Amino acid sequence: MDDLDKKALSELMAHGRITWAELASRMDLSSPAAADRVRRLEDKGIIKGYHAEIDPEKVGYGLTAFIFITLERPEHTAEFLHLIKEIPEIQECHHITGEDNYLVKVRCHGTRDLDRIITTELRGMHGVVKTKTVIVLDTQKETTTVPLKSNDE
Amino acid sequence: MDDLDKKALSELMAHGRITWAELASRMDLSSPAAADRVRRLEDKGIIKGYHAEIDPEKVGYGLTAFIFITLERPEHTAEFLHLIKEIPEIQECHHITGEDNYLVKVRCHGTRDLDRIITTELRGMHGVVKTKTVIVLDTQKETTTVPLKSNDE
DNA sequence: ACTGAAAGAAAGTACAG
DNA sequence: CTGTACTTTCTTTCAGT
């Protein structure tokens, strides 16, 4: 992956799947060259897909929360993860270090909705013995952009 | 926002900015009708943009972490937030309830890189008196899809 | 690995119903 | 909102550097 590939990725992260012609002009390259590079990046799985970004507040999902979950025993893991994937309000689920086992990011309508998710959906699962909820008051930065260069180098 | 708009949003979240013709066929609608709807959604700001999804591991950003940050006094907030926005490894920054003030999500090369971010970048800022780091061992779910319908209804 | 041009294929748009 | 027809634009191919 050279600098031109990085340039392509950063343009695509910023604008989605634009036309070869437009991408080519942003990269100072011809259309066939730009198309070739992007197809290679797609084939390698470096580009996983293309998505629209929706404003969660404008569609009624104004409350964000992070929930730490403790699982009683490892045997519960498979079923737990399967159920987690079925809950649309759960955007992320990470296995983490520390006191608790999992950290999930939730996006929902409001506190009543959050209460239902914690009480019914999560604490109703086998093996979930403890949850710890952190409510998001305000979000100052939120991007899915991968940092192709850091401030360090 | 009716059901057809929701259908449009979910298709766009899944596939990015596809052609009007393709979107129209997925929605059982004519191209001009689909185009009109999407343009309205863009104008209202419900659709905030289009992006490519990049595999972080494949571009060398295999380590994810969440860091809780405690700020000494409210006066430090403005400068803190300004600096946070300049750090490309920080993908998210949320003001939260609980013991600590902010929760940031970090994506970096590895532990050495994380150490630099915590020690130099974060703890070097005015007002940052405490940080608490949670390392992500494995990510089972990670999407930016807004749940337009919940399991509840 | 990239350029440039040219052919061919599609996509977006405007308009009438 | 549909369906068509028009116009413009993009993609792809290929020969050449």
Short mmCIF file of C-alpha atoms (C1' of nucleotides) in Angstrom, two decimals:
data_model
loop_
_atom_site.label_atom_id
_atom_site.label_comp_id
_atom_site.label_asym_id
_atom_site.label_seq_id
_atom_site.Cartn_x
_atom_site.Cartn_y
_atom_site.Cartn_z
CA MET A 1 0.00 0.00 0.00
CA ASP A 2 1.71 3.16 -1.20
CA ASP A 3 0.85 6.82 -0.73
CA LEU A 4 -1.49 6.83 -3.70
CA ASP A 5 -3.52 4.00 -2.15
CA LYS A 6 -3.67 5.93 1.10
CA LYS A 7 -4.87 8.98 -0.80
CA ALA A 8 -7.56 6.88 -2.46
CA LEU A 9 -8.69 5.46 0.88
CA SER A 10 -8.89 8.85 2.51
CA GLU A 11 -10.95 10.26 -0.36
CA LEU A 12 -13.28 7.28 -0.25
CA MET A 13 -13.61 7.52 3.54
CA ALA A 14 -14.57 11.16 3.14
CA HIS A 15 -16.94 10.96 0.18
CA GLY A 16 -18.00 7.36 -0.34
CA ARG A 17 -18.00 5.61 -3.67
CA ILE A 18 -17.65 8.59 -6.02
CA THR A 19 -17.16 8.14 -9.77
CA TRP A 20 -13.80 7.03 -11.12
CA ALA A 21 -13.56 10.31 -12.95
CA GLU A 22 -14.01 12.38 -9.80
CA LEU A 23 -11.69 10.20 -7.74
CA ALA A 24 -9.12 10.35 -10.52
CA SER A 25 -9.15 14.13 -10.57
CA ARG A 26 -8.75 14.29 -6.78
CA MET A 27 -5.79 11.93 -7.05
CA ASP A 28 -4.23 13.58 -10.11
CA LEU A 29 -4.50 10.31 -11.99
CA SER A 30 -6.35 8.96 -14.99
CA SER A 31 -9.70 7.21 -14.50
CA PRO A 32 -8.49 3.72 -15.42
CA ALA A 33 -5.56 3.99 -13.01
CA ALA A 34 -7.79 5.11 -10.15
CA ALA A 35 -10.32 2.38 -10.91
CA ASP A 36 -7.58 -0.27 -10.92
CA ARG A 37 -6.28 0.80 -7.55
CA VAL A 38 -9.66 0.90 -5.89
CA ARG A 39 -10.61 -2.50 -7.27
CA ARG A 40 -7.41 -3.94 -5.85
CA LEU A 41 -8.19 -2.41 -2.46
CA GLU A 42 -11.70 -3.88 -2.59
CA ASP A 43 -10.39 -7.33 -3.58
CA LYS A 44 -7.90 -7.34 -0.71
CA GLY A 45 -10.73 -6.54 1.70
CA ILE A 46 -9.13 -3.29 2.76
CA ILE A 47 -12.29 -1.54 1.62
CA LYS A 48 -15.09 -3.43 3.37
CA GLY A 49 -18.04 -1.54 1.98
CA TYR A 50 -19.79 1.73 1.38
CA HIS A 51 -22.34 3.33 3.68
CA ALA A 52 -24.48 6.39 4.19
CA GLU A 53 -24.07 8.27 7.46
CA ILE A 54 -27.40 9.00 9.16
CA ASP A 55 -27.96 11.63 11.86
CA PRO A 56 -29.18 9.52 14.79
CA GLU A 57 -30.94 12.44 16.53
CA LYS A 58 -32.94 13.33 13.44
CA VAL A 59 -34.38 9.81 13.27
CA GLY A 60 -35.27 9.66 16.94
CA TYR A 61 -32.23 7.95 18.41
CA GLY A 62 -30.97 10.77 20.57
CA LEU A 63 -29.63 8.77 23.50
CA THR A 64 -26.23 7.08 23.41
CA ALA A 65 -24.91 4.93 26.24
CA PHE A 66 -22.07 2.56 27.00
CA ILE A 67 -22.85 -0.50 29.08
CA PHE A 68 -20.28 -2.70 30.80
CA ILE A 69 -21.41 -6.28 31.15
CA THR A 70 -20.13 -9.01 33.45
CA LEU A 71 -20.76 -12.58 32.38
CA GLU A 72 -20.96 -15.21 35.08
CA ARG A 73 -19.16 -18.06 33.33
CA PRO A 74 -17.46 -18.55 29.93
CA GLU A 75 -20.13 -21.10 28.96
CA HIS A 76 -22.61 -18.29 28.53
CA THR A 77 -20.49 -16.50 25.94
CA ALA A 78 -21.76 -18.08 22.72
CA GLU A 79 -25.44 -17.55 23.49
CA PHE A 80 -24.75 -14.05 24.81
CA LEU A 81 -22.95 -12.95 21.66
CA HIS A 82 -25.62 -14.46 19.45
CA LEU A 83 -28.34 -12.50 21.23
CA ILE A 84 -26.30 -9.30 21.24
CA LYS A 85 -26.10 -9.42 17.47
CA GLU A 86 -29.89 -9.55 17.25
CA ILE A 87 -30.42 -6.32 19.17
CA PRO A 88 -30.43 -3.45 16.69
CA GLU A 89 -29.87 -0.77 19.33
CA ILE A 90 -26.49 -2.31 20.14
CA GLN A 91 -24.08 -0.81 17.65
CA GLU A 92 -20.88 -2.21 19.10
CA CYS A 93 -19.83 -5.07 21.34
CA HIS A 94 -16.23 -5.43 22.47
CA HIS A 95 -14.56 -8.04 24.67
CA ILE A 96 -12.43 -6.00 27.03
CA THR A 97 -9.79 -6.12 29.72
CA GLY A 98 -10.58 -5.10 33.27
CA GLU A 99 -13.25 -5.90 35.83
CA ASP A 100 -16.03 -6.45 33.34
CA ASN A 101 -16.10 -8.69 30.31
CA TYR A 102 -17.90 -6.76 27.59
CA LEU A 103 -18.49 -3.17 26.61
CA VAL A 104 -21.44 -2.40 24.36
CA LYS A 105 -22.44 0.87 22.72
CA VAL A 106 -26.16 1.50 22.59
CA ARG A 107 -28.19 3.96 20.57
CA CYS A 108 -31.83 4.37 21.59
CA HIS A 109 -34.81 6.74 21.85
CA GLY A 110 -34.46 7.82 25.47
CA THR A 111 -34.12 6.74 29.06
CA ARG A 112 -37.29 4.64 29.05
CA ASP A 113 -36.01 2.77 26.02
CA LEU A 114 -32.60 2.34 27.64
CA ASP A 115 -34.25 0.97 30.75
CA ARG A 116 -36.02 -1.67 28.67
CA ILE A 117 -32.78 -2.69 26.95
CA ILE A 118 -30.87 -3.02 30.21
CA THR A 119 -33.58 -4.62 32.28
CA THR A 120 -35.34 -6.83 29.80
CA GLU A 121 -32.93 -7.50 26.96
CA LEU A 122 -29.54 -7.58 28.69
CA ARG A 123 -30.24 -8.64 32.27
CA GLY A 124 -32.69 -11.19 30.94
CA MET A 125 -29.88 -13.10 29.26
CA HIS A 126 -28.36 -16.19 30.83
CA GLY A 127 -25.13 -15.43 32.59
CA VAL A 128 -25.42 -11.64 32.74
CA VAL A 129 -24.82 -10.96 36.41
CA LYS A 130 -23.87 -7.30 36.40
CA THR A 131 -24.23 -4.23 34.18
CA LYS A 132 -22.77 -0.77 34.62
CA THR A 133 -24.17 2.01 32.46
CA VAL A 134 -22.52 5.22 31.36
CA ILE A 135 -24.81 7.78 29.72
CA VAL A 136 -23.49 10.07 27.00
CA LEU A 137 -24.39 13.69 27.71
CA ASP A 138 -22.85 15.13 24.56
CA THR A 139 -20.73 13.85 21.71
CA GLN A 140 -17.89 16.11 20.60
CA LYS A 141 -16.28 13.85 18.05
CA GLU A 142 -17.54 10.77 16.26
CA THR A 143 -15.97 9.40 13.13
CA THR A 144 -15.22 6.01 11.64
CA THR A 145 -12.23 7.36 9.75
CA VAL A 146 -9.13 5.22 10.18
CA PRO A 147 -6.13 7.46 10.93
CA LEU A 148 -3.83 6.65 8.00
CA LYS A 149 -1.22 8.96 9.42
CA SER A 150 -0.70 9.94 13.05
CA ASN A 151 0.57 13.18 14.56
CA ASP A 152 3.62 11.22 15.65
CA GLU A 153 5.33 10.53 12.37
CA MET B 1 -40.52 10.34 7.42
CA ASP B 2 -42.62 7.45 6.24
CA ASP B 3 -41.79 3.78 5.77
CA LEU B 4 -40.46 4.37 2.27
CA ASP B 5 -37.98 6.92 3.62
CA LYS B 6 -36.88 4.40 6.25
CA LYS B 7 -36.45 1.80 3.54
CA ALA B 8 -34.33 4.24 1.56
CA LEU B 9 -32.18 5.03 4.60
CA SER B 10 -31.59 1.40 5.41
CA GLU B 11 -30.57 0.62 1.83
CA LEU B 12 -28.21 3.58 1.79
CA MET B 13 -26.73 2.63 5.17
CA ALA B 14 -26.07 -0.85 3.83
CA HIS B 15 -24.73 -0.03 0.38
CA GLY B 16 -23.75 3.61 0.24
CA ARG B 17 -24.72 5.94 -2.56
CA ILE B 18 -25.90 3.45 -5.18
CA THR B 19 -27.47 4.57 -8.44
CA TRP B 20 -31.05 5.84 -8.49
CA ALA B 21 -31.99 2.95 -10.72
CA GLU B 22 -30.67 0.36 -8.29
CA LEU B 23 -32.14 2.07 -5.26
CA ALA B 24 -35.45 2.43 -7.08
CA SER B 25 -35.61 -1.28 -7.83
CA ARG B 26 -34.82 -2.17 -4.21
CA MET B 27 -37.62 0.16 -3.13
CA ASP B 28 -40.13 -0.90 -5.80
CA LEU B 29 -40.29 2.66 -7.02
CA SER B 30 -39.35 4.61 -10.14
CA SER B 31 -35.94 6.26 -10.36
CA PRO B 32 -37.19 9.87 -10.21
CA ALA B 33 -39.27 9.08 -7.13
CA ALA B 34 -36.35 7.47 -5.36
CA ALA B 35 -34.06 10.35 -6.31
CA ASP B 36 -36.57 12.91 -5.00
CA ARG B 37 -36.85 11.15 -1.66
CA VAL B 38 -33.13 10.84 -1.15
CA ARG B 39 -32.54 14.46 -2.08
CA ARG B 40 -35.12 15.51 0.50
CA LEU B 41 -33.37 13.37 3.13
CA GLU B 42 -30.04 14.94 2.22
CA ASP B 43 -31.46 18.47 2.35
CA LYS B 44 -32.96 17.88 5.78
CA GLY B 45 -29.57 16.70 7.02
CA ILE B 46 -30.88 13.25 7.88
CA ILE B 47 -28.28 11.85 5.51
CA LYS B 48 -25.03 13.43 6.66
CA GLY B 49 -22.71 11.94 4.07
CA TYR B 50 -21.35 8.89 2.36
CA HIS B 51 -18.27 6.94 3.39
CA ALA B 52 -16.17 3.91 2.61
CA GLU B 53 -15.61 1.43 5.41
CA ILE B 54 -11.95 0.50 5.83
CA ASP B 55 -10.66 -2.55 7.68
CA PRO B 56 -8.54 -1.02 10.46
CA GLU B 57 -6.42 -4.15 10.98
CA LYS B 58 -5.48 -4.34 7.32
CA VAL B 59 -4.07 -0.82 7.40
CA GLY B 60 -2.11 -1.36 10.60
CA TYR B 61 -4.53 -0.07 13.22
CA GLY B 62 -5.15 -3.31 15.06
CA LEU B 63 -5.47 -1.96 18.59
CA THR B 64 -8.70 -0.41 19.89
CA ALA B 65 -9.04 1.09 23.34
CA PHE B 66 -11.45 3.18 25.38
CA ILE B 67 -9.99 5.78 27.69
CA PHE B 68 -11.84 7.52 30.50
CA ILE B 69 -10.54 10.99 31.21
CA THR B 70 -11.00 13.17 34.27
CA LEU B 71 -10.61 16.90 33.79
CA GLU B 72 -9.52 18.95 36.78
CA ARG B 73 -11.68 22.03 36.25
CA PRO B 74 -14.30 23.14 33.70
CA GLU B 75 -11.98 25.91 32.49
CA HIS B 76 -9.84 23.31 30.77
CA THR B 77 -12.70 22.01 28.66
CA ALA B 78 -12.42 24.24 25.59
CA GLU B 79 -8.69 23.67 25.09
CA PHE B 80 -9.05 19.98 25.83
CA LEU B 81 -11.76 19.46 23.23
CA HIS B 82 -9.85 21.46 20.66
CA LEU B 83 -6.77 19.27 21.10
CA ILE B 84 -8.80 16.06 21.09
CA LYS B 85 -10.14 16.94 17.65
CA GLU B 86 -6.58 17.22 16.35
CA ILE B 87 -5.60 13.68 17.31
CA PRO B 88 -6.43 11.37 14.41
CA GLU B 89 -6.24 8.21 16.52
CA ILE B 90 -9.16 9.45 18.60
CA GLN B 91 -12.26 8.41 16.72
CA GLU B 92 -14.83 9.39 19.31
CA CYS B 93 -15.07 11.70 22.28
CA HIS B 94 -18.13 11.72 24.51
CA HIS B 95 -18.98 13.78 27.57
CA ILE B 96 -20.36 11.25 30.03
CA THR B 97 -22.05 10.76 33.38
CA GLY B 98 -20.26 9.07 36.24
CA GLU B 99 -16.93 9.42 37.97
CA ASP B 100 -15.02 10.55 34.92
CA ASN B 101 -15.80 13.36 32.49
CA TYR B 102 -14.95 12.07 29.04
CA LEU B 103 -14.79 8.77 27.24
CA VAL B 104 -12.69 8.54 24.09
CA LYS B 105 -12.33 5.70 21.63
CA VAL B 106 -8.84 5.23 20.25
CA ARG B 107 -7.59 3.27 17.25
CA CYS B 108 -3.83 2.79 17.02
CA HIS B 109 -0.97 0.52 15.89
CA GLY B 110 -0.25 -1.26 19.16
CA THR B 111 0.54 -0.94 22.82
CA ARG B 112 3.60 1.22 22.25
CA ASP B 113 1.54 3.62 20.20
CA LEU B 114 -1.22 3.61 22.83
CA ASP B 115 1.34 4.39 25.50
CA ARG B 116 2.47 7.43 23.54
CA ILE B 117 -1.10 8.66 23.12
CA ILE B 118 -1.94 8.28 26.82
CA THR B 119 1.33 9.54 28.25
CA THR B 120 2.32 12.25 25.83
CA GLU B 121 -0.81 13.38 24.05
CA LEU B 122 -3.52 13.02 26.70
CA ARG B 123 -1.74 13.36 30.04
CA GLY B 124 0.28 16.19 28.55
CA MET B 125 -2.85 18.32 28.22
CA HIS B 126 -3.72 21.00 30.77
CA GLY B 127 -6.31 19.78 33.23
CA VAL B 128 -6.09 16.07 32.54
CA VAL B 129 -5.56 14.65 36.01
CA LYS B 130 -6.59 11.04 35.55
CA THR B 131 -7.01 8.49 32.78
CA LYS B 132 -8.37 4.96 32.94
CA THR B 133 -7.77 2.70 29.96
CA VAL B 134 -9.79 -0.28 28.78
CA ILE B 135 -8.18 -2.40 26.07
CA VAL B 136 -10.33 -4.13 23.48
CA LEU B 137 -9.35 -7.80 23.16
CA ASP B 138 -11.82 -8.63 20.40
CA THR B 139 -14.67 -6.88 18.65
CA GLN B 140 -17.77 -8.98 18.02
CA LYS B 141 -20.01 -6.30 16.60
CA GLU B 142 -19.26 -2.89 15.16
CA THR B 143 -21.67 -0.98 12.98
CA THR B 144 -22.72 2.61 12.49
CA THR B 145 -26.18 1.57 11.39
CA VAL B 146 -28.92 3.49 13.14
CA PRO B 147 -31.65 1.08 14.32
CA LEU B 148 -34.69 2.38 12.46
CA LYS B 149 -36.82 -0.26 14.10
CA SER B 150 -36.25 -1.94 17.45
CA ASN B 151 -37.13 -5.46 18.60
CA ASP B 152 -39.64 -3.83 20.91
CA GLU B 153 -42.25 -2.56 18.49
"C1'" DA C 1 2.11 1.06 -13.77
"C1'" DC C 2 0.00 5.03 -16.03
"C1'" DT C 3 -1.96 7.97 -20.12
"C1'" DG C 4 -5.15 9.24 -23.67
"C1'" DA C 5 -8.71 8.65 -26.79
"C1'" DA C 6 -12.73 6.44 -28.50
"C1'" DA C 7 -16.61 3.28 -28.30
"C1'" DG C 8 -20.11 1.70 -25.85
"C1'" DA C 9 -23.06 1.51 -21.90
"C1'" DA C 10 -25.54 3.76 -18.21
"C1'" DA C 11 -27.07 7.02 -15.47
"C1'" DG C 12 -29.52 11.37 -14.41
"C1'" DT C 13 -33.19 14.54 -15.77
"C1'" DA C 14 -37.16 16.64 -17.75
"C1'" DC C 15 -41.65 16.26 -19.05
"C1'" DA C 16 -46.20 14.59 -20.00
"C1'" DG C 17 -49.85 11.85 -18.06
"C1'" DC D 1 -45.53 9.00 -8.54
"C1'" DT D 2 -44.86 6.60 -13.27
"C1'" DG D 3 -42.81 5.83 -17.78
"C1'" DT D 4 -40.45 7.37 -21.57
"C1'" DA D 5 -37.21 9.72 -24.15
"C1'" DC D 6 -33.39 12.61 -24.25
"C1'" DT D 7 -28.88 14.17 -23.04
"C1'" DT D 8 -24.93 13.91 -20.64
"C1'" DT D 9 -21.69 11.45 -18.24
"C1'" DC D 10 -19.12 7.65 -16.85
"C1'" DT D 11 -16.81 3.19 -17.63
"C1'" DT D 12 -14.02 0.21 -20.13
"C1'" DT D 13 -10.96 -1.24 -23.61
"C1'" DC D 14 -6.83 -0.91 -25.96
"C1'" DA D 15 -2.70 0.82 -28.06
"C1'" DG D 16 1.21 3.26 -26.70
"C1'" DT D 17 4.76 5.24 -23.29
#
